[in-house]
Amino acid sequence: MAKQLRLDVAQLTDVGRRREHNEDNMAYVIPKDPQVMATKGSLFIVADGMGGHAAGEVASEIAVDTVSTAYYQDDSDEVPVALVRAIKRANAAIHQRAAENMLRNGMGTTCVAAVLRGNMAYIANVGDSRAYLIRGKTVKQISQDHSWVAEQVRAGLLTEDQARTHAQRNVITRSLGTQPDVEIDIFTEPLQEGDSLVLCTDGLSGLITEDELQDIVNRFVPQESVYHLVERANENGGPDNITAIVIRVNEVGVEPPPRQRRPVAVGGPEEDTAILETSLASSAGQAGTRYGNGHSGTFSFSARAVPTLADAAPLAAPAFPVSKRRRRGRIFFLNVALLTVVLLALVVGAVYYLVLRQGPDPDQVLAQATTLINRATGELSSDPVRALQDLASAQQSLRSLQGVSLSDAQRTQLASLQRSLTSHAEAALTAYNKRFGITSLPCSNTGVSPINTGSIATRARSLAILQQKGKALLYALGEDSQLYPLMQVNRQYSLQNHLNLDGKVLGVASANDGSQLYLLLARTSQSQGAASVSYELAALQAGQTKAKTVPIDTALTSNGQVPSLIAAWDGDVYVVFSSKQAPNSAQIVDFDRTKLTAKQAPLPISANVVSIAAFPNNQLFLLLGDGSVQSLQYTSGKAQEPVPVPVQVQRPIPSALPVSDQGFTAATPVPTVTVPAQQGPVPLLASNKATLSAGLVNHIPHLYVADSAAHRLLAFTPLGGGSAGGTSDSNSILVQLTGQYTSPGLFASLRSAQPDPSSGTLLYTLAQNTASLLNVVAVDTSSSGSCA
Ligand code: CA
């Protein structure tokens, strides 16, 4: 069987941190029909709207809807031709809508669209949204910005860095909808397996470097990459709406055979194209079409004229000069026959275009949507992934009826289908989450308590928990390195007076039984005019305000490493010593929980340890700077020092659906997911902003990964290897996912998670919501209330 183009795709849009509305839009179409896939390929589009009174949202939505519909309706199999026509149709539709409404005067949008077919990518661009190709470590910006600063850079008047921060950086010089006609750039790129393509708005490209882009896209699957990209832009201020589509090319296909193609191909090394370039030269001027050869396989193509049928003729006419390749001996008659066929095709095409291309046939669209929704009904419980895909297709067809005049009966049917679509989408989301063990917070039993910082000018950085008489006492480590008891009054916590610990708190760990907290303290003292820092390990019992402190042996810090991370289980308290100067080496020391003195010699580790969690039987989990989670069997002083081994998850972690906490509404695009083909164990990865923690839940030790970038909390139990009953020489530790708690809204930033030792089933998290408010979110792991 011929190789087929296989893609893994994810898309995400986010309002950002400063804007009230999201004026970005995005969409993609991967045709189910293999024939359509072979001739038209898959389409991806991102648009960034502008204009007051919600006009920007309208413009970008029309662009996305019109292009994704019109491209597949276009009867040309030549991607650049069909794509340019589809974008011009969108331009006309936006321009007309603006003319109809004074308030929308001047509305417009950028548009970057990609069609992937066979082994080629075709990129069309208007404005300053971008397309990047990532191949290995190299990043190439395929599209050229139509912005004032980009023109200054091309003219050598500004540097890239100056452009990035220039006051005029938002001024674009070309857009869809602001003029009756528009000039569109087309670029082509041959694809290779493993390539990634990113389409994004300037809310992402202006806030992230190409290195960061490459790093994130290569490190994660697309479903996770989009979250990380959006998160990174938000961390850098999120001044604008942020949108990204990430497409991973798993396998390239072959371009359809030339006989299926009308000979107006642009770019590509094919033989017929070379001939056509020359033959097109004459008609190009006439059709207002300019071809310019880019470098390294990039072909720039700008079409100025509206491709009405009148233009289609000179574009299609060069079909005839294909006969240049005929042998001289061929008789003239054959040429006439060929001409007749071409003319006939043009006439049929014209009639088809005029009669059928006036817009979608409402009855046909309604019937198609009905079929898709009915099919989704049958798939709800058996295959929620497919059900979501069908519902997304149904939604897309219904959207194509926007602006189309309908009869009363059609309007009634449309409204009823939209209601049915909404309720089915809700059911499919629930079924998907249930099937894949995803809890979409908040649930009816989720406790969300804001933290009122009152007069204290600090924010909580992490949580720790003590247990007293069966009740949980919460503590927060502040960003000022002080430990605060959290007082709860009326479902609201407040930070009040911090404990007087006579030093800075560098880290805090809860005992797994809740009996005490372990603290790392740094104390600065003056002796003979010079400041010196000494370190202490402290233990604080429930109900006490004074901690027991023991100095840390100065031999442990004599090499410049200082205590940075702490974790505890039963009789052991583990402290990681590291230095900023040499981040890739650390040592871990095991202290006695009662005496607070080192039990064994330090264990050196050649890794950048970002977070640590302790388990029974001297097993440690480490999150490293490269995002990998590793396990370490702690014994020191042996002839063979133990080294960390990778942690593997039994099967790939299912993607959470990008639905807001407000749930699904008619205006929400139906989210779709691609289920990874691989089913076996995969390495456990997180962002380096994640934190690990561990504790007993339902009497079983659990590992928690609070992954801020992915807005989720993952719960795992070990399956084998290490101390959990496996062989000691195993090269990895296998864990299984027992729960996934997600919330784009509540977990906009997830700072820490800690199981409650007194209840045995509650998990406390410290999280910042999308409004930048800090909450203590209590998640009940035992019962599933009704969730978002
Ligand atoms: Ca923008």
mmCIF file of C-alpha atoms and ligand atoms in Angstrom, residues 19 23-24 47-49 110 128-129 170 201-204 240-242, ligand 1:
data_model
loop_
_atom_site.group_PDB
_atom_site.id
_atom_site.type_symbol
_atom_site.label_atom_id
_atom_site.label_comp_id
_atom_site.label_asym_id
_atom_site.label_seq_id
_atom_site.Cartn_x
_atom_site.Cartn_y
_atom_site.Cartn_z
ATOM 1 C CA ARG A 19 -7.294 41.170 27.134
ATOM 2 C CA GLU A 23 -10.243 37.805 18.856
ATOM 3 C CA ASP A 24 -8.169 34.896 17.569
ATOM 4 C CA ALA A 47 -6.619 34.116 12.202
ATOM 5 C CA ASP A 48 -6.071 37.129 14.459
ATOM 6 C CA GLY A 49 -8.927 39.609 14.193
ATOM 7 C CA THR A 110 -4.728 38.162 9.618
ATOM 8 C CA ASP A 128 1.612 38.875 10.800
ATOM 9 C CA SER A 129 0.432 35.493 12.039
ATOM 10 C CA ASN A 170 1.378 45.779 15.919
ATOM 11 C CA THR A 201 -0.686 34.445 16.140
ATOM 12 C CA ASP A 202 1.669 37.224 17.236
ATOM 13 C CA GLY A 203 0.473 36.745 20.826
ATOM 14 C CA LEU A 204 2.717 33.668 20.762
ATOM 15 C CA ASP A 240 -2.318 39.523 23.710
ATOM 16 C CA ASN A 241 -4.519 36.600 22.695
ATOM 17 C CA ILE A 242 -2.460 33.455 22.112
HETATM 18 CA CA CA B 1 -2.741 39.448 18.125
#
